[in-house]
Coordinates of C-alpha atoms in Angstrom, one line a residue:
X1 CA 16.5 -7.1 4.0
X2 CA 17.7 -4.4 6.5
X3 CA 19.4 -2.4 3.4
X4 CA 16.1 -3.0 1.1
X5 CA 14.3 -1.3 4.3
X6 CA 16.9 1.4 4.5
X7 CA 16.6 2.0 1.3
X8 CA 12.3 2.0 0.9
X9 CA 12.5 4.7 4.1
X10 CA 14.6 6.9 2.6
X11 CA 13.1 7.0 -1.1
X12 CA 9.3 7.3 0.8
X13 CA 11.1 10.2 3.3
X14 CA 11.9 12.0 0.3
X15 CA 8.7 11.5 -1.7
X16 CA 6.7 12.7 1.5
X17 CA 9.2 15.7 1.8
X18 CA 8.6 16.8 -2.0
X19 CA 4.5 15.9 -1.3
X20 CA 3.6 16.6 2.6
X21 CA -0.2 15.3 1.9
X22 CA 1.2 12.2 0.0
X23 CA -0.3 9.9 2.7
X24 CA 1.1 6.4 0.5
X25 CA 4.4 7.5 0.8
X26 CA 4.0 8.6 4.8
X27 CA 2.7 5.1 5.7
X28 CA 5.7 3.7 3.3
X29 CA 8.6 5.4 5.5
X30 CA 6.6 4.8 8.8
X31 CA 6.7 1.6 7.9
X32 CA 10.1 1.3 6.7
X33 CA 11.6 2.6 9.9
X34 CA 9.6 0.6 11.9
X35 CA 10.9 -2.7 10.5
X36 CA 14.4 -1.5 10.3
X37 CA 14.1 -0.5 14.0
X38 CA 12.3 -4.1 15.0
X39 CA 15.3 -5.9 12.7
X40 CA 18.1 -3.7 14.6
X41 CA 16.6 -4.6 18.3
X42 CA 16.8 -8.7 17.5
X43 CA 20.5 -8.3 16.0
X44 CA 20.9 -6.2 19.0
X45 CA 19.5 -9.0 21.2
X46 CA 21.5 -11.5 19.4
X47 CA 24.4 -9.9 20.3
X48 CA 23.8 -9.6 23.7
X49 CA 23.2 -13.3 24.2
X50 CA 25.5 -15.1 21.7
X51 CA 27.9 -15.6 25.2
X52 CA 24.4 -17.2 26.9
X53 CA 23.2 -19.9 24.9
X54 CA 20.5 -20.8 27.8
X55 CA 19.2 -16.9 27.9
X56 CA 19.2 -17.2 23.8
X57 CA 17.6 -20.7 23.6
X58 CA 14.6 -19.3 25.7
X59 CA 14.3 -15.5 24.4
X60 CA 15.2 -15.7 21.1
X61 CA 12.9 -18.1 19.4
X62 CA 9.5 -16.4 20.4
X63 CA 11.4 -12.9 19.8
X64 CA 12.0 -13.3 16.2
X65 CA 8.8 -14.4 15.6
X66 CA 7.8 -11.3 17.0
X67 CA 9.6 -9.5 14.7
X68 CA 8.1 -11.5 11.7
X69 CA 4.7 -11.2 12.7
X70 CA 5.8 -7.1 13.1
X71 CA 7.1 -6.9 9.6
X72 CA 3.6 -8.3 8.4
X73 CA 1.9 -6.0 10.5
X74 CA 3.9 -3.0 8.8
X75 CA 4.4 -4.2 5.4
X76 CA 0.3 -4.6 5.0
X77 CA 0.1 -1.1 6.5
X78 CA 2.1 0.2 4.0
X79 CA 0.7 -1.8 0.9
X80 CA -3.1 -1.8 1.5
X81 CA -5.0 0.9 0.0
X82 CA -6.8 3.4 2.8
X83 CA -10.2 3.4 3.3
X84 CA -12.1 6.0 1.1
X85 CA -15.1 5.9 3.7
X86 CA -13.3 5.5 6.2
X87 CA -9.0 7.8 6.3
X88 CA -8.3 6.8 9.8
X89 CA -9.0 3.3 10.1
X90 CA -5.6 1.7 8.8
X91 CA -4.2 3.9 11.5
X92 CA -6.7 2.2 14.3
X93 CA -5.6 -1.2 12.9
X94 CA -2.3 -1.0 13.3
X95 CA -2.8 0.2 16.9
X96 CA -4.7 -2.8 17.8
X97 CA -2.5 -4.9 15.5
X98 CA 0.5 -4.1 17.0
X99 CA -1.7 -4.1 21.0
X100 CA -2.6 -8.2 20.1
X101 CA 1.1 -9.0 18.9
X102 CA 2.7 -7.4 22.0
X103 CA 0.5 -9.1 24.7
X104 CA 0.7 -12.9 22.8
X105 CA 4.2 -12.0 22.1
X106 CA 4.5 -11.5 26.6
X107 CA 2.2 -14.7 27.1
X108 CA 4.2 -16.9 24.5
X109 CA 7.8 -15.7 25.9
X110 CA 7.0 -16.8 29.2
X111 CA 5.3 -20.1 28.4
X112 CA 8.2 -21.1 26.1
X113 CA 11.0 -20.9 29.4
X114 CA 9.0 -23.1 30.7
X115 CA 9.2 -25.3 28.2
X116 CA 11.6 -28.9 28.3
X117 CA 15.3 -28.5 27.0
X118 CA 15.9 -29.3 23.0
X119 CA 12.2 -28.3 22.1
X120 CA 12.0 -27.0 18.8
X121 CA 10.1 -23.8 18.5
X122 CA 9.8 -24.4 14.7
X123 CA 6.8 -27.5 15.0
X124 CA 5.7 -25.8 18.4
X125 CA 1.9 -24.5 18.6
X126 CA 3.5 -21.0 19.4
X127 CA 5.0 -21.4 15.6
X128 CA 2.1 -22.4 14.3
X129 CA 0.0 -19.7 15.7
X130 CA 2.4 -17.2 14.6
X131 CA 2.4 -18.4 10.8
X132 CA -1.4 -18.3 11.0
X133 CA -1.8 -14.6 12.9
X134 CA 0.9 -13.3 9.9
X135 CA -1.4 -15.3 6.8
X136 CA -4.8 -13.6 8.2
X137 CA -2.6 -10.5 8.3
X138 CA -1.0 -10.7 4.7
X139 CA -4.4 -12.0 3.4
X140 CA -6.4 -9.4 4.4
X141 CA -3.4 -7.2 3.2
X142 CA -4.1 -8.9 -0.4
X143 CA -8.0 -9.2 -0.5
X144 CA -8.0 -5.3 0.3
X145 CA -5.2 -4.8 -2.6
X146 CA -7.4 -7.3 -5.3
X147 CA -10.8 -5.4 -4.7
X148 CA -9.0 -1.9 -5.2
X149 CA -9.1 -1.9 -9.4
X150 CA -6.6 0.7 -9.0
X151 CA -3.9 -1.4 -7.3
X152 CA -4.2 -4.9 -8.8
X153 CA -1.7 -3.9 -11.6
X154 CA 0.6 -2.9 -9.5
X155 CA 3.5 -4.3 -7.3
X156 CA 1.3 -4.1 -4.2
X157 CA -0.6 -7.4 -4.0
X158 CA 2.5 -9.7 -5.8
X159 CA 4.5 -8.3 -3.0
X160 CA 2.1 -9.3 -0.3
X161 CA 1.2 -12.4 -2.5
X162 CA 4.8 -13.5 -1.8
X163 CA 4.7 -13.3 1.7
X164 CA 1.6 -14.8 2.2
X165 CA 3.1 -18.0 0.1
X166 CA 6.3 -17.8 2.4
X167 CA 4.3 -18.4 5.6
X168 CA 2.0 -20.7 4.3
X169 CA 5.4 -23.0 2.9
X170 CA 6.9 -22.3 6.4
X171 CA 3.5 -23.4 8.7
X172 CA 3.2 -26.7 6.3
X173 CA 7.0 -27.6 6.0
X174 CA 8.7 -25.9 9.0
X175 CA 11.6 -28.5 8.5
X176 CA 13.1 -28.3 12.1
X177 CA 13.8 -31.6 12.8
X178 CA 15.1 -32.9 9.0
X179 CA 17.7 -30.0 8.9
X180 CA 18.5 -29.2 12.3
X181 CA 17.7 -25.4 12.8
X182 CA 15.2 -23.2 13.9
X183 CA 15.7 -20.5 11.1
X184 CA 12.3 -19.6 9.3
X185 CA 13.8 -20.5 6.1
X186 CA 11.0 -19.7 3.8
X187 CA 9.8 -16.9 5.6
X188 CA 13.5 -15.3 4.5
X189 CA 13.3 -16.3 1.3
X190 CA 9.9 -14.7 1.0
X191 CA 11.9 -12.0 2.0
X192 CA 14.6 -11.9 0.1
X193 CA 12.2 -12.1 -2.9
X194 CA 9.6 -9.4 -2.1
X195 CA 11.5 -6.6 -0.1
X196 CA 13.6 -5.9 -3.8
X197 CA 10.1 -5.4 -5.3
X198 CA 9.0 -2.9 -2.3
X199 CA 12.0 -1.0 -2.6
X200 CA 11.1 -1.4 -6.8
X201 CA 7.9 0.3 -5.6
X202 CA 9.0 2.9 -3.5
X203 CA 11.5 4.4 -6.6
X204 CA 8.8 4.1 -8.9
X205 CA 6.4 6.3 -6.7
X206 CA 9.4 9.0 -5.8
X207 CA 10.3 8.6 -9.2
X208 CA 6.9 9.3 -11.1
X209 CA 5.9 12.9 -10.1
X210 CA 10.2 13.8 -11.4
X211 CA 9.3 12.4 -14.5
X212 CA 6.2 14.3 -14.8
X213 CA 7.7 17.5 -13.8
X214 CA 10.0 17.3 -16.7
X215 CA 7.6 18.4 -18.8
X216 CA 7.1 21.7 -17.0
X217 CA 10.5 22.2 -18.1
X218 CA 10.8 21.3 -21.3
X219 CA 11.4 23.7 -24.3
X220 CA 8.1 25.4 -25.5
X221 CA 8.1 23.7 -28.5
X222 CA 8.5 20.2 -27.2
X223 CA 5.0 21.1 -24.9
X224 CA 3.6 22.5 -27.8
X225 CA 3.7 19.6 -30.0
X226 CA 2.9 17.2 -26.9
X227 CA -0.1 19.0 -26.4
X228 CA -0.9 18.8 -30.6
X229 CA -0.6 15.1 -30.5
X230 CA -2.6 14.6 -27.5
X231 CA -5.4 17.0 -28.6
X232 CA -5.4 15.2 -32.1
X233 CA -7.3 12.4 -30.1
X234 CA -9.7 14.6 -28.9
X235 CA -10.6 15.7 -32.4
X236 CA -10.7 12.1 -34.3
X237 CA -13.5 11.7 -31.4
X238 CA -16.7 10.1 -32.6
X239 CA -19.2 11.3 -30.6
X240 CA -19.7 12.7 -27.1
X241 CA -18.6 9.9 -24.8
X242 CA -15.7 9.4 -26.8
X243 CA -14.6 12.9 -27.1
X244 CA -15.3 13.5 -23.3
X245 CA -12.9 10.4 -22.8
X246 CA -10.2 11.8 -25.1
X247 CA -10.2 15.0 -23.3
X248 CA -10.0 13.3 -19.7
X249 CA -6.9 11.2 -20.9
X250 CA -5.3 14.5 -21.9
X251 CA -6.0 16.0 -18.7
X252 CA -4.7 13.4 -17.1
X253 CA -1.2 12.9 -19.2
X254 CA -0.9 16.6 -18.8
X255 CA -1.6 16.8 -15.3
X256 CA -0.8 13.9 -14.0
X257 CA -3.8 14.4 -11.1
X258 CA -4.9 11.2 -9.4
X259 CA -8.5 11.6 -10.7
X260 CA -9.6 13.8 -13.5
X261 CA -13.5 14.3 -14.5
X262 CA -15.4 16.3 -16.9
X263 CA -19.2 16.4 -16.2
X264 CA -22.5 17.5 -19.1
X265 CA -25.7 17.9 -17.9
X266 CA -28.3 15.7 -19.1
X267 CA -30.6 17.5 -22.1
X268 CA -33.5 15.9 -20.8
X269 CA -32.5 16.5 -17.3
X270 CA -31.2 19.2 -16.3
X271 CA -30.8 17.8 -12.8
X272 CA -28.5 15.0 -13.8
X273 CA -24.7 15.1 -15.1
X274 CA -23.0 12.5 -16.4
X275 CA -19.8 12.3 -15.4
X276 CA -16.4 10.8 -17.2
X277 CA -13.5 10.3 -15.2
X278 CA -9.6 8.9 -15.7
X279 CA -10.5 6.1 -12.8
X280 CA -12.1 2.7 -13.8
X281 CA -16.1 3.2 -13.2
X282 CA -16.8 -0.5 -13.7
X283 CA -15.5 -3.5 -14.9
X284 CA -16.5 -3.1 -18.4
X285 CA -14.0 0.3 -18.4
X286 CA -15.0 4.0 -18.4
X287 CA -18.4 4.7 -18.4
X288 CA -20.1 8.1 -17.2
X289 CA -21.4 8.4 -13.6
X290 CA -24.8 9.7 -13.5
X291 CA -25.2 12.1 -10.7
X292 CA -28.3 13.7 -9.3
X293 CA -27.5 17.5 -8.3
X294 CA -30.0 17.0 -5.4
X295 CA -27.8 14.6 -4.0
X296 CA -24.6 16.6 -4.4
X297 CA -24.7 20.1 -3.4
X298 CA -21.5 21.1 -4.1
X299 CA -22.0 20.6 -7.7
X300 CA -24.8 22.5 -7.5
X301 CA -23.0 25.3 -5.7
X302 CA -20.7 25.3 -8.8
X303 CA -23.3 25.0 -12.1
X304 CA -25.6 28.1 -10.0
X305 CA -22.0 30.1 -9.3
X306 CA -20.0 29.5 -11.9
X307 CA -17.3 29.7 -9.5
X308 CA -14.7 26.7 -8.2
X309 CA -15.8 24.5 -5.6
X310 CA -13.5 22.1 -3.4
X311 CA -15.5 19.4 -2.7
X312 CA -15.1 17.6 0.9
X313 CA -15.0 14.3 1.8
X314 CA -18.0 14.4 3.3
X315 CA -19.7 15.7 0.2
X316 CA -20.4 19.2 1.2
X317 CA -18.4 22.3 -0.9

């Protein structure tokens, strides 16, 4: 797990060093490091206290939980699609996120020295809160990842999925007593089975915009014909929606731009463009946008110009 961590930080360091405004691939590393750094502190702590079995007994248990419910924190962080509306908010979550784990993780440390010798920690309330904290955690994580159309094909929610099973197996089968031991067994294997898929994601991310760039270097007669095939589409078109289509999906093989759209005003309406884009518009697959130019003045900036316009995130060019 702590090499699978090593390895997602340093494929997302390098993707955000190619891309600075890659914001996926900031929150990846962020993440990264912060679990490898949480998983180095409690192998640093057993260390410490494999000579002082009493110390270990009453520190260790509610510490490792910490860690766990840490990891969900940050793996849900990294994994959960930011909010269009709203850029800043998975930053805010995780603030208070990580504010609720360290004050039950104080409270919960403390209680549990108090607690009578040869308790297990595994069918303990503290255990059971933990499991439950980290299954509204990964949940949410998953919800968020399923409503996104975007990110339902990819390894995002089966990666969350996973560890959401893992702590549901581990809060209704803890096992403590049968097998002697107060290893989260399931949460591990949940582990074991979903950080080789993050780390699967994280090459696949640094690895697309490499592969796109080959073709920027490719012989001119390799483009060339490329460009031939794809435009062939464009021409076997049947009417307008379909030819717009066949042009976005060039764009967007050729580019390789997170969201390509090509707009035609409305013959009946000159106030109203219909706009196809490379991005699922409903659940029945690409159909045009209709957008009013009173409601979006940067489009009207460009049609009255004829000049580029960057359009804000606020709507405003």
């Amino acid at each position: 797990m702590l090499f699978r961590s090593q390895a997602v930080f340093a494929l997302a360091r390098n993707q955000m060093q190619r891309e600075p405004d890659n914001q996926a691939a900031r929150k990846m590393a962020w993440a990264a490091l912060a679990i490898v750094v949480a998983r180095l502190g409690l192998m640093a702590a057993e260390i410490v206290w494999q000579n002082d079995p009493d110390t270990a007994v009453s520190l260790l248990p509610p510490l490792e939980q910490t860690v766990h419910a840490l990891t969900a924190v940050f793996i849900v962080y990294a994994l959960a699609p930011a909010s269009r509306r709203y850029p800043r908010l998975g930053n805010t979550l995780l603030v208070i996120a990580l504010l609720v784990i360290g004050v039950i993780s104080i409270f919960f440390t403390q209680a549990w020295q108090n607690q009578p010798a040869g308790s297990a920690y595994a069918d303990s309330a503290q255990a059971v809160t933990w499991h439950s904290l980290q299954i509204g955690l990964l949940g949410l994580g998953l919800l968020t990842a399923l409503i996104r159309a975007d990110q339902r094909g990819t390894l995002r929610p089966i990666i969350l999925l996973v560890l959401l099973l893992s702590q549901l197996a581990q809060l209704l089968n803890p096992g403590s007593a049968e097998i002697n031991t107060e290893i989260a067994y399931w949460v591990r294997l949940g582990y074991l089975v979903a950080f080789p898929l993050w780390a699967a994601l994280a090459y696949r991310q640094a690895l697309k915009p490499l592969l796109t760039g080959q073709h920027a270097i490719q012989p001119a007669n390799l483009r060339l014909a490329r460009s031939f095939a794809l435009s062939t589409r464009v021409f076997d078109a049947a009417d307008e929606t379909q030819l717009l289509t066949q042009l976005v999906n060039m764009a967007d093989e050729l580019l390789n731009a997170r969201f390509v759209g090509l707009a035609v005003s409305d013959e009946a309406n000159g106030r109203t463009l219909h706009l196809v884009s490379n991005r699922p518009q409903s659940r029945n697959g690409r159909h045009p946008w209709e957008l009013n130019l009173d409601d979006w003045p940067a489009f009207r900036m460009a049609l009255d110009t004829q000049e580029p316009v960057v359009l804000e995130p606020e709507g405003m060019g």
